[in-house]
Short mmCIF file of C-alpha atoms and ligand atoms in Angstrom, two decimals:
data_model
loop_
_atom_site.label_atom_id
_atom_site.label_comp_id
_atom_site.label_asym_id
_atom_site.label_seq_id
_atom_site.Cartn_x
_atom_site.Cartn_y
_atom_site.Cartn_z
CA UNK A 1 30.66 -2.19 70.06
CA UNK A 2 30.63 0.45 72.84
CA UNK A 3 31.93 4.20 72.24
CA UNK A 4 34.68 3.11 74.81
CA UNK A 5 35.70 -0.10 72.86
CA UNK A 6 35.82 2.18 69.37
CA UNK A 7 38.11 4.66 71.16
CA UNK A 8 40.46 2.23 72.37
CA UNK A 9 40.70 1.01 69.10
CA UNK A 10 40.94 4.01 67.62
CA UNK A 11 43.62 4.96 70.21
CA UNK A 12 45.91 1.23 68.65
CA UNK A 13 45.65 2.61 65.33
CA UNK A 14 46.63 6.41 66.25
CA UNK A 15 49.78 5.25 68.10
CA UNK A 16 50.79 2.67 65.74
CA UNK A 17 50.32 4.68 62.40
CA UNK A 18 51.67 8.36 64.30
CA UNK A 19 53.88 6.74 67.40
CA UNK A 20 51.19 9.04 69.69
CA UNK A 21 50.61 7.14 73.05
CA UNK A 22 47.53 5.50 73.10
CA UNK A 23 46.53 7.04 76.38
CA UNK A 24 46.87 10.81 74.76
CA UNK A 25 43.71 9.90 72.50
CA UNK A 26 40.92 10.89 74.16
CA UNK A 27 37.69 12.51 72.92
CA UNK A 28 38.03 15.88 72.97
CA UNK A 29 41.70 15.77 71.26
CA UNK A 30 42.22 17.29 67.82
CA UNK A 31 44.24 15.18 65.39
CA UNK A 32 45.77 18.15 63.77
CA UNK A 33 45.80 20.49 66.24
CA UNK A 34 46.26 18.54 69.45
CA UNK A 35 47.83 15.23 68.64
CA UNK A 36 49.40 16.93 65.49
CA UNK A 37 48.86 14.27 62.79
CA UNK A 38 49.19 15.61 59.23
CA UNK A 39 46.46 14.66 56.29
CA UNK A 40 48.59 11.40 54.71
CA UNK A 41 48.68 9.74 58.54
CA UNK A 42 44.68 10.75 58.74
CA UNK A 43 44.81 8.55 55.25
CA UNK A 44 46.28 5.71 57.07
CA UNK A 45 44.55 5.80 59.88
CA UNK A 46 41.23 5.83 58.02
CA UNK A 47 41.81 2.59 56.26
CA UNK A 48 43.07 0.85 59.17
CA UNK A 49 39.70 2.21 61.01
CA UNK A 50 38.03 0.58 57.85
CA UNK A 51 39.61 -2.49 58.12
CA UNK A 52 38.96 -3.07 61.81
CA UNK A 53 34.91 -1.52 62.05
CA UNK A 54 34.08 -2.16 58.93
CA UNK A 55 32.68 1.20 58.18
CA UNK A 56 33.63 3.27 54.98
CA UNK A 57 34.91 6.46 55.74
CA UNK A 58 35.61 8.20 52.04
CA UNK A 59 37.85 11.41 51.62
CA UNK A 60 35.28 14.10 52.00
CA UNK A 61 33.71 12.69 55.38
CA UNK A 62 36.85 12.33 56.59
CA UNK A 63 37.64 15.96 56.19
CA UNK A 64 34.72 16.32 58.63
CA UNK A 65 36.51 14.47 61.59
CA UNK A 66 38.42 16.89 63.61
CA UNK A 67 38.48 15.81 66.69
CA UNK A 68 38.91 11.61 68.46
CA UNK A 69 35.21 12.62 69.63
CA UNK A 70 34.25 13.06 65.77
CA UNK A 71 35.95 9.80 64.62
CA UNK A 72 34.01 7.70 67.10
CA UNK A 73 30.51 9.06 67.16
CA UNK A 74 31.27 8.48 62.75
CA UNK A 75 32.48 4.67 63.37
CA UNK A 76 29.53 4.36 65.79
CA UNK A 77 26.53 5.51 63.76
CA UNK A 78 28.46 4.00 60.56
CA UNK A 79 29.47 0.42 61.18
CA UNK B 1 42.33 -22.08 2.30
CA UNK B 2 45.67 -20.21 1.95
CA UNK B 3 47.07 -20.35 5.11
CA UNK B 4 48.93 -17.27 6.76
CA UNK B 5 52.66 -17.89 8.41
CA UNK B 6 53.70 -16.42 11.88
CA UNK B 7 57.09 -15.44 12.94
CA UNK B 8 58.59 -17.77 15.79
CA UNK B 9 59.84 -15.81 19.04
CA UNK B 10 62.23 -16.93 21.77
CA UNK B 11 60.98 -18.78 25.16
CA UNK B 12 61.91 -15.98 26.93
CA UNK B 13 62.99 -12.13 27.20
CA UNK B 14 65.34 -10.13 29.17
CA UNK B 15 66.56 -6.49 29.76
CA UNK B 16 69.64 -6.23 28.39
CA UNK B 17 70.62 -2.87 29.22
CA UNK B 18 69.67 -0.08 31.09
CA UNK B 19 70.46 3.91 30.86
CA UNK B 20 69.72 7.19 32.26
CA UNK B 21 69.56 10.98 32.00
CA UNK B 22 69.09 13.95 33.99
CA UNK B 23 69.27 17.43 32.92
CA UNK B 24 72.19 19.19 34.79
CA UNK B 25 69.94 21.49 36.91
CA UNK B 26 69.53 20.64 40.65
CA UNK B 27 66.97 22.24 42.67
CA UNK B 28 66.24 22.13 45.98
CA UNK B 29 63.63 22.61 48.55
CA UNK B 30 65.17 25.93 49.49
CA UNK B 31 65.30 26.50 45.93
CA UNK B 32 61.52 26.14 46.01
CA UNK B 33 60.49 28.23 49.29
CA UNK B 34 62.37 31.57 47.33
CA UNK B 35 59.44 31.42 45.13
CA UNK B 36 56.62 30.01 46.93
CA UNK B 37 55.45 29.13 50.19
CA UNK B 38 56.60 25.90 51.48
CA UNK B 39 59.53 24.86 53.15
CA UNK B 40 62.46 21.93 53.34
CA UNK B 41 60.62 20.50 56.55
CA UNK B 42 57.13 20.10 55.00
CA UNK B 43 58.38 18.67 51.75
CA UNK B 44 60.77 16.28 53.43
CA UNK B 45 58.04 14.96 55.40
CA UNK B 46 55.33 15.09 53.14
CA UNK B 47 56.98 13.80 49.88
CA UNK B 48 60.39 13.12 50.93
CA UNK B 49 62.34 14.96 48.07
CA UNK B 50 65.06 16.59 49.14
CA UNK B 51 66.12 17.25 45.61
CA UNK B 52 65.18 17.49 42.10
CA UNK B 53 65.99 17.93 38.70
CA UNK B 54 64.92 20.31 36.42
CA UNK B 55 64.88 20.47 32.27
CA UNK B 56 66.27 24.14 30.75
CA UNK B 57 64.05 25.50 28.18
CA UNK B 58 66.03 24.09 25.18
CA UNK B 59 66.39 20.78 26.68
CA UNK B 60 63.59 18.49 25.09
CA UNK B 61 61.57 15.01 25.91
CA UNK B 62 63.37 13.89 23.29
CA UNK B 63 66.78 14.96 23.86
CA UNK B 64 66.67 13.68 27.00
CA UNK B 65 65.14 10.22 25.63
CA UNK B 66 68.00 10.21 23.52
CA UNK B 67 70.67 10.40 25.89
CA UNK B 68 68.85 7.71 28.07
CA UNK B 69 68.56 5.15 25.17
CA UNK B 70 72.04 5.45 23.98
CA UNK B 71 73.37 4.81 27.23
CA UNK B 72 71.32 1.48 27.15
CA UNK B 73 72.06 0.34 23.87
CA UNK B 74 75.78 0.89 24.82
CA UNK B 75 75.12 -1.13 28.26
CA UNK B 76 73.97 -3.87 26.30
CA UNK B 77 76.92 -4.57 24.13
CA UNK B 78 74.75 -3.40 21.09
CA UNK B 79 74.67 -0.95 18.54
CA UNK B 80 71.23 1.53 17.43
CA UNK B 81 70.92 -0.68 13.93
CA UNK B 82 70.59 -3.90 15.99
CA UNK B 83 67.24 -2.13 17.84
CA UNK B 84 64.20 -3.13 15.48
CA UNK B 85 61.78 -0.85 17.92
CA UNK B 86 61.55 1.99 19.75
CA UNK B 87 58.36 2.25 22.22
CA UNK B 88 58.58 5.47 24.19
CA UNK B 89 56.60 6.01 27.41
CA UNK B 90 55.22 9.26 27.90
CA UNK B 91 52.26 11.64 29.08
CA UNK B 92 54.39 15.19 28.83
CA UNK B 93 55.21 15.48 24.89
CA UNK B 94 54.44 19.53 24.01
CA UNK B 95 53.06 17.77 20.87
CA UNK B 96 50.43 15.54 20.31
CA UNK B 97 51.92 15.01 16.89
CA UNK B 98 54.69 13.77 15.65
CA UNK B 99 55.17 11.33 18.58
CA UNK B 100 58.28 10.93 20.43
CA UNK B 101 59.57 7.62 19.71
CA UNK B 102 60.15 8.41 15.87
CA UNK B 103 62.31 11.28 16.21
CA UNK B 104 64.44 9.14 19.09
CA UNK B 105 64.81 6.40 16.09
CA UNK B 106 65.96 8.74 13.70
CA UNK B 107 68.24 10.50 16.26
CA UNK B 108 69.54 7.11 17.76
CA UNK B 109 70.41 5.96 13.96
CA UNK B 110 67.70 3.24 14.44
CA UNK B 111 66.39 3.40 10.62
CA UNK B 112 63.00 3.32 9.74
CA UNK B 113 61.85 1.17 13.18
CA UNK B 114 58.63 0.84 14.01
CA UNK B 115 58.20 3.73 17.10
CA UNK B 116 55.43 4.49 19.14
CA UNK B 117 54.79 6.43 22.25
CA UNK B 118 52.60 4.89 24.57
CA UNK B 119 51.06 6.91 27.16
CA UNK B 120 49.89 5.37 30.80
CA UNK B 121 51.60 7.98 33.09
CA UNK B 122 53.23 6.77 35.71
CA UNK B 123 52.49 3.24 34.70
CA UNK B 124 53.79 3.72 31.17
CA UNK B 125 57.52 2.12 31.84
CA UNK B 126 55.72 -1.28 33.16
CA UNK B 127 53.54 -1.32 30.63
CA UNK B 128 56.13 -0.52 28.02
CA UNK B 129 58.24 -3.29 29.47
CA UNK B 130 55.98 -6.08 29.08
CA UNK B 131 54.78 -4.48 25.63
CA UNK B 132 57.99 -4.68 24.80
CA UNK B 133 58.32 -7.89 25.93
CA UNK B 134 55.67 -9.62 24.40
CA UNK B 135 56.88 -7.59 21.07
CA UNK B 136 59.89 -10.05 21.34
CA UNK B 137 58.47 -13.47 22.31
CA UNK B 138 56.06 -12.67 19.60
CA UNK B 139 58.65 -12.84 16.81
CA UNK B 140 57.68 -9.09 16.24
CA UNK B 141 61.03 -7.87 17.01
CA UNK B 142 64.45 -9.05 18.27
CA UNK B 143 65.85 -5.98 20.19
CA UNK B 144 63.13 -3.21 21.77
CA UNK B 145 64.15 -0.19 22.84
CA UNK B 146 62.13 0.87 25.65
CA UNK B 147 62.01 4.78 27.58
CA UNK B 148 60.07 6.46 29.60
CA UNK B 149 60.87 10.05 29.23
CA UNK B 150 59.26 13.20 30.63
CA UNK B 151 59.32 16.68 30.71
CA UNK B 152 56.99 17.61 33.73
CA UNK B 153 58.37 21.13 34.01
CA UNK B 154 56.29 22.01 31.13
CA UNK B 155 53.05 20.66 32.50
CA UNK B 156 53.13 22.01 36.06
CA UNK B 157 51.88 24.97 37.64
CA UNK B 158 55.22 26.45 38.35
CA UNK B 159 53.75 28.25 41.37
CA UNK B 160 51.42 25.92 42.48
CA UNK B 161 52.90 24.17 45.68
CA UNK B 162 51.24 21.37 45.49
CA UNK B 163 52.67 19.97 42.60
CA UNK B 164 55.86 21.76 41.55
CA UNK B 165 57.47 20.59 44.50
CA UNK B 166 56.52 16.64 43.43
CA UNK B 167 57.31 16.69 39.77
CA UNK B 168 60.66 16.70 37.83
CA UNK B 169 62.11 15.89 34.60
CA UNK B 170 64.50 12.99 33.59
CA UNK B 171 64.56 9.55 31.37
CA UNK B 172 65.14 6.18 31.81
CA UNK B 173 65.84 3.50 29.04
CA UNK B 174 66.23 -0.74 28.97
CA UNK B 175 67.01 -2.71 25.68
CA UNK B 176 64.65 -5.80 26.17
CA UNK B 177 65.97 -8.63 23.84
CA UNK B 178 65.93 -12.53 23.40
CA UNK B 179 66.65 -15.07 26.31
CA UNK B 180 66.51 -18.82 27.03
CA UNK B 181 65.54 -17.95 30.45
CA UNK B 182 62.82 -16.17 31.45
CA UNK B 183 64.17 -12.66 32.41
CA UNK B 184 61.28 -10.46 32.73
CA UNK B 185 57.86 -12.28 34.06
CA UNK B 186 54.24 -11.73 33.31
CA UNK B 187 53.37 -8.09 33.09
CA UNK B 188 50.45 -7.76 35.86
CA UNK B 189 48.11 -4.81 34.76
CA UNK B 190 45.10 -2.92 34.68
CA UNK B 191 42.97 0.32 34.86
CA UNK B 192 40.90 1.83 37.19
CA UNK B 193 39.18 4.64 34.76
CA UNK B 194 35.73 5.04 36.98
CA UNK B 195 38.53 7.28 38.89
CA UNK B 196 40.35 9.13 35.52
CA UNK B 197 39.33 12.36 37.75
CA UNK B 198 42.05 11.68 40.62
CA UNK B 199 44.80 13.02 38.08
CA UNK B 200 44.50 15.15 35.11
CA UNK B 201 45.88 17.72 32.78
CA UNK B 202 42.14 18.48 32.00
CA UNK B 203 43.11 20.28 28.06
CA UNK B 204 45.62 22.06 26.31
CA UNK B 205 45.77 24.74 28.80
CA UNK B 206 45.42 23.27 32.06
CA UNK B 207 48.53 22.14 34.58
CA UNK B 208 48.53 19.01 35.95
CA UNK B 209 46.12 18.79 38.97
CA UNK B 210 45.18 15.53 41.65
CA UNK B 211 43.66 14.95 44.24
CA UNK B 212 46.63 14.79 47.32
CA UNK B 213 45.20 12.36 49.32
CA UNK B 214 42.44 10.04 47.64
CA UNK B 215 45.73 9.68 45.48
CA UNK B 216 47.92 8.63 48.57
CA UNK B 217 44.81 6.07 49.97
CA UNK B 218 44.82 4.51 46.31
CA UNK B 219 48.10 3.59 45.50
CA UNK B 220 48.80 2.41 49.15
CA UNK B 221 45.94 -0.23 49.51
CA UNK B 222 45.65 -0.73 45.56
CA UNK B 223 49.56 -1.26 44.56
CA UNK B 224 50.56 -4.16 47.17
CA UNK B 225 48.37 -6.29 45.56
CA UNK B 226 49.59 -5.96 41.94
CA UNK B 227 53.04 -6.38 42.83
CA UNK B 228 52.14 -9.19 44.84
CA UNK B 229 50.02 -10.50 41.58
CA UNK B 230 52.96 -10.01 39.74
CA UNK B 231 55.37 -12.11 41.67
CA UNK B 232 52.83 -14.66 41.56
CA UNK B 233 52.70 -14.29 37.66
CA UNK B 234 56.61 -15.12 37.73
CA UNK B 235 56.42 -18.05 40.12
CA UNK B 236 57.78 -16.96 42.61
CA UNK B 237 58.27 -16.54 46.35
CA UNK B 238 57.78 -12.65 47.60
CA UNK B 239 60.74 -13.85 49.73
CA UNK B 240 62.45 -14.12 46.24
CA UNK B 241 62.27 -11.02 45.82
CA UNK B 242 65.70 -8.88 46.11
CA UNK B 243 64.90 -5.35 44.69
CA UNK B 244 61.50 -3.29 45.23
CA UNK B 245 61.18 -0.57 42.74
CA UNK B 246 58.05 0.99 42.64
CA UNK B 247 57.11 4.15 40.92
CA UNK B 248 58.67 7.39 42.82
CA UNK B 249 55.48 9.33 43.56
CA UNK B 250 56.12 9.77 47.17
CA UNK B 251 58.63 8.33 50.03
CA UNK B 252 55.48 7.72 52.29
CA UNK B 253 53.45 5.60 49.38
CA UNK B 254 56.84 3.76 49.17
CA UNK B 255 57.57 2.82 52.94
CA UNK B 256 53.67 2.01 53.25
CA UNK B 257 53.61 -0.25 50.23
CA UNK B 258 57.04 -1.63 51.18
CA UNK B 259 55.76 -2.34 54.86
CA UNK B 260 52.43 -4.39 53.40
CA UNK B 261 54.95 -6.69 51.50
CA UNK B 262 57.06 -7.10 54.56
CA UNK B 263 53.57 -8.43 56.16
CA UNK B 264 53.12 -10.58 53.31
CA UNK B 265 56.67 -12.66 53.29
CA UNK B 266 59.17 -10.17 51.89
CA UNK B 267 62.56 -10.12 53.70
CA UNK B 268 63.70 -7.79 56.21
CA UNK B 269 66.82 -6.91 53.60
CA UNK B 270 64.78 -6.26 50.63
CA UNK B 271 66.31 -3.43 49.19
CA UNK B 272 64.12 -0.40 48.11
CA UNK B 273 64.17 2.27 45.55
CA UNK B 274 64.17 5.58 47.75
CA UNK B 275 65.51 7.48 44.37
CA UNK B 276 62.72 10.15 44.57
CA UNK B 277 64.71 11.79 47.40
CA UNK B 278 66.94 13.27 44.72
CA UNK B 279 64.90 12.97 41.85
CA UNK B 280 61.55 13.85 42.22
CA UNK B 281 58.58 12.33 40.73
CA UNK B 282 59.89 11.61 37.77
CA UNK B 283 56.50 9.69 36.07
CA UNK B 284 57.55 7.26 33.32
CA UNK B 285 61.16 7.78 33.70
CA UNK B 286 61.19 6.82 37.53
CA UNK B 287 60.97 3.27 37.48
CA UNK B 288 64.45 2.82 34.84
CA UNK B 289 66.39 5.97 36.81
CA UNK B 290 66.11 4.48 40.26
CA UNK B 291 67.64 1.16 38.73
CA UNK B 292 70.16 2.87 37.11
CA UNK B 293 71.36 4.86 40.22
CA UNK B 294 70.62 2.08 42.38
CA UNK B 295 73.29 0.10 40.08
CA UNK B 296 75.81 2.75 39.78
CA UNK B 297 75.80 2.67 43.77
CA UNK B 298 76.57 -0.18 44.14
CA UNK B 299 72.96 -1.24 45.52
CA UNK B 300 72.22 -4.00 43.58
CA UNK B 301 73.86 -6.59 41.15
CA UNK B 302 73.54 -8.42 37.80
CA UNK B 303 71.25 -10.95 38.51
CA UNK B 304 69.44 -9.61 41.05
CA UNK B 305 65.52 -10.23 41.09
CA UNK B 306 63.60 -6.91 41.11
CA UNK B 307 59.83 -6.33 41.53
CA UNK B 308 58.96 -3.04 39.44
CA UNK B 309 55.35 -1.65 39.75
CA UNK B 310 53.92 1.92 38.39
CA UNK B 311 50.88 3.50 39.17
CA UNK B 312 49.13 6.48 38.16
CA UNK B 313 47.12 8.69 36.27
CA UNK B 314 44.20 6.59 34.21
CA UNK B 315 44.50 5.51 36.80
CA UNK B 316 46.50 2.91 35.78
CA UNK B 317 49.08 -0.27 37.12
CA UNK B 318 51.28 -2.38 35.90
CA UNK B 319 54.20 -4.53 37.57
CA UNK B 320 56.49 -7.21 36.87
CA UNK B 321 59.36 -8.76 38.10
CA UNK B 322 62.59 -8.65 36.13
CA UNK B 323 65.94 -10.24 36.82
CA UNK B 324 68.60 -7.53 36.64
CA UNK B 325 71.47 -7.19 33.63
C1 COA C 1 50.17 16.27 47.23
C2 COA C 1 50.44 15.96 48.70
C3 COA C 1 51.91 16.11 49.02
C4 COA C 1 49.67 16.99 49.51
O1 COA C 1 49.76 16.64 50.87
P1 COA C 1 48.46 16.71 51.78
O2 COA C 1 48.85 16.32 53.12
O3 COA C 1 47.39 15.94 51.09
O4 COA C 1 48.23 18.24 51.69
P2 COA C 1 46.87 19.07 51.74
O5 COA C 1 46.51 19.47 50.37
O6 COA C 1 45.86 18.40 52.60
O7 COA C 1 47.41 20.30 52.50
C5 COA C 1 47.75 20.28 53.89
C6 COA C 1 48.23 21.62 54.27
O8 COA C 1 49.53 21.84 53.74
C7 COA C 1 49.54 22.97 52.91
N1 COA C 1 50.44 22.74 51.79
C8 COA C 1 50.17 22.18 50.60
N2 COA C 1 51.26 22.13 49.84
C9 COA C 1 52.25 22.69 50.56
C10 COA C 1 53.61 22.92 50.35
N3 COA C 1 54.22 22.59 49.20
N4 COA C 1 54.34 23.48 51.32
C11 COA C 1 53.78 23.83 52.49
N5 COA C 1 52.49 23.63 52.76
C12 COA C 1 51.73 23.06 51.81
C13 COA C 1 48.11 23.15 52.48
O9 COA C 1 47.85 24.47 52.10
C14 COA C 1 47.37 22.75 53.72
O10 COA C 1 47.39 23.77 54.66
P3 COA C 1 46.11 24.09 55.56
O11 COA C 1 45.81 22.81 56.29
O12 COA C 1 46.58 25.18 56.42
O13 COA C 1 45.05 24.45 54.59
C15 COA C 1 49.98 14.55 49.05
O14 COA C 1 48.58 14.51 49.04
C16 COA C 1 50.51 13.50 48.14
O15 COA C 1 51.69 13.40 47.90
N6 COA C 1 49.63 12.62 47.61
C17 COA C 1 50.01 11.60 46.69
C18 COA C 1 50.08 12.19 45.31
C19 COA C 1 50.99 11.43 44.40
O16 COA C 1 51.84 10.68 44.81
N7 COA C 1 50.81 11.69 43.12
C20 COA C 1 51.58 11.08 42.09
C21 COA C 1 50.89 9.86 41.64
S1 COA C 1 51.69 9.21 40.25
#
């Protein structure tokens, strides 16, 4: 799966779990900062990111992910 | 060989009754931010308590275990000596001995019952339930008195904002006795100890501490599919299904578990147990208050079928589905 496909995918799961438009996630977005999405919808999202690239993204990585850009350069080099 | 008799129990169980108590004090977010930072907005959407209830000093577990149990002895047309067992679900005695459910016997007039306290958190009313339950079919005992009672006040960092704006005080009671009909199903349970970390009072002088949000990814991928385990255990459709009460830990776990049964077959009008908004997590006691309040509003009715599920520290599950009194 391209970077581009994972984003856009990303981008379903972002509007769907925090009502952001799709088209507002791009790369160099934070989630709490930028797109302001608290810790419990970064939860959500995570396991819904699980589900659909079957990666595992525990707690403590996901910490890590600040920014759209983060989350899919993790789902790439993870899945 | 001499051989050894049993005691024949009824086909089936059902709650018979159900009480409640609350101590008198209400507090409030804004009660909260004088004392610590946080505010109404952040707790609303974080938790989704608006208010809570908090024990005085003087007012004990047991007292309020008391008051809960009487209520739902009265509510089931019985009196304390017709109760042959008193199981009390609890993690928040001050005591590790004497036990709770004794002293609630004794209190209640129940003489010399067998009483035990059992302790699996926020689990412990579902597991208490089909304990008690299986007590009865068993021929162990006719009438169980079962409460989940705590006192979280005393366990909780008073100024530690990420907890004493979650956890209250308060008790909740049902008198499970004999039935023709099936009344409460299969009790659908189960520990996940490889994770007894997540939530912990770690000794004797420690507060209650957990781990925010691998707590929030458990219980809403791991809880759907007990309750939906349970409602298979009954034999039943999840479109069956009238009543969703599952533990009040937070409104968010709630609406998400509540939203995976709605993708698995549960009706658009299920109703669900939002009582945390003015009771707090209430641990053991949350499951039998939200009935109770749900019933005294006029929510649900005798008869109705309810799917109850608790979660928690152990961690540990258990659910069931009951058919109202
Ligand atoms: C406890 C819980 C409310 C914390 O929410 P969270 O989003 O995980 O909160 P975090 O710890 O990540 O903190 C997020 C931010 O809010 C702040 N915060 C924490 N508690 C706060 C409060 N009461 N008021 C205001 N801000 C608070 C934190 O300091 C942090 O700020 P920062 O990002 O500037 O550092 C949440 O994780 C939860 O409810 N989990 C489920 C636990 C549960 O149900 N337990 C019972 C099981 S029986």
């Amino acid at each position: 799966m391209s970077n581009e496909d994972i984003q856009k995918g990303l981008a379903e799961i972002v509007e769907e779990v925090a009502g952001v438009e799709a088209a507002d996630v791009t790369a160099d977005k934070s989630f709490v900062d930028d797109l302001d999405i608290d810790s419990l919808s970064m939860v959500e999202i995570a396991v819904q990111a699980e589900d659909k690239f079957g990666v595992k993204i525990p707690d403590d990585e996901l910490a890590n992910l600040k920014t759209v850009g983060d989350a899919v350069q993790y789902i790439a080099s993870n899945a | 060989m001499t051989a050894l008799a049993s005691r024949p129990g009824p086909a089936g169980t059902r709650i018979l009754g159900l009480g409640s108590f609350q101590p008198e004090t209400i507090v409030s977010n804004d009660d909260l931010a004088q004392t610590m930072d946080t505010s109404d907005q952040w707790i609303r959407e974080r938790v989704g308590i608006v208010n809570r209830r908090f024990a005085k000093p003087d007012e004990k577990l047991v007292d309020m275990a008391i008051e809960a149990g009487a209520k739902a002895i009265a509510d089931a047309g019985l009196s304390p000596t017709d109760i042959d067992a008193v199981l009390v679900a609890t993690c928040t005695m001050p005591s590790m001995i004497p036990n709770a459910a004794a002293q609630v016997a004794h209190r209640l007039g129940v003489t010399s019952a067998p009483a035990f306290d059992l302790n699996a958190a926020c689990a412990g009313f579902c597991y208490g339930l089909g304990t008690a339950s299986d007590l009865v079919r068993a021929g162990s005992a006719r009438y169980v008195l079962v409460i989940g009672a705590e006192k979280l006040t005393d366990w909780v960092d008073p100024t530690d904002r990420s907890t004493a704006i979650i956890f209250a005080d308060g008790a909740g009671a049902a008198v499970v006795g004999p039935s023709e009909e099936t009344g409460i199903g299969p009790v659908a349970w189960g520990s996940a100890g490889d994770l007894a970390d997540m939530i912990q009072v770690a000794d004797r002088n420690s507060f209650v501490f957990q781990e925010g949000q691998s707590v929030f990814r458990w219980a809403t991928t791991q809880i759907a599919p007990i309750a939906l385990r349970a409602v298979e255990l009954a034999g039943i459709e999840l479109s069956d299904v009238d009543v969703f009460v599952p533990h009040q830990a937070n409104l968010r776990i709630i609406e998400l578990i509540a939203k995976r049964l709605r993708a698995k077959g549960a009706r658009e009008d299920l109703v669900i147990a939002r009582d945390i908004v003015d009771s707090g997590n209430t641990s053991s006691a949350s499951i039998p208050l939200a009935l109770d309040h749900m019933r005294a509003a006029g929510e649900v009715k005798s008869g109705d079928v309810a799917l109850l599920v608790g979660f928690g520290a152990g961690l540990s599950y258990a659910g069931q589905v009951v058919r109202l009194p």
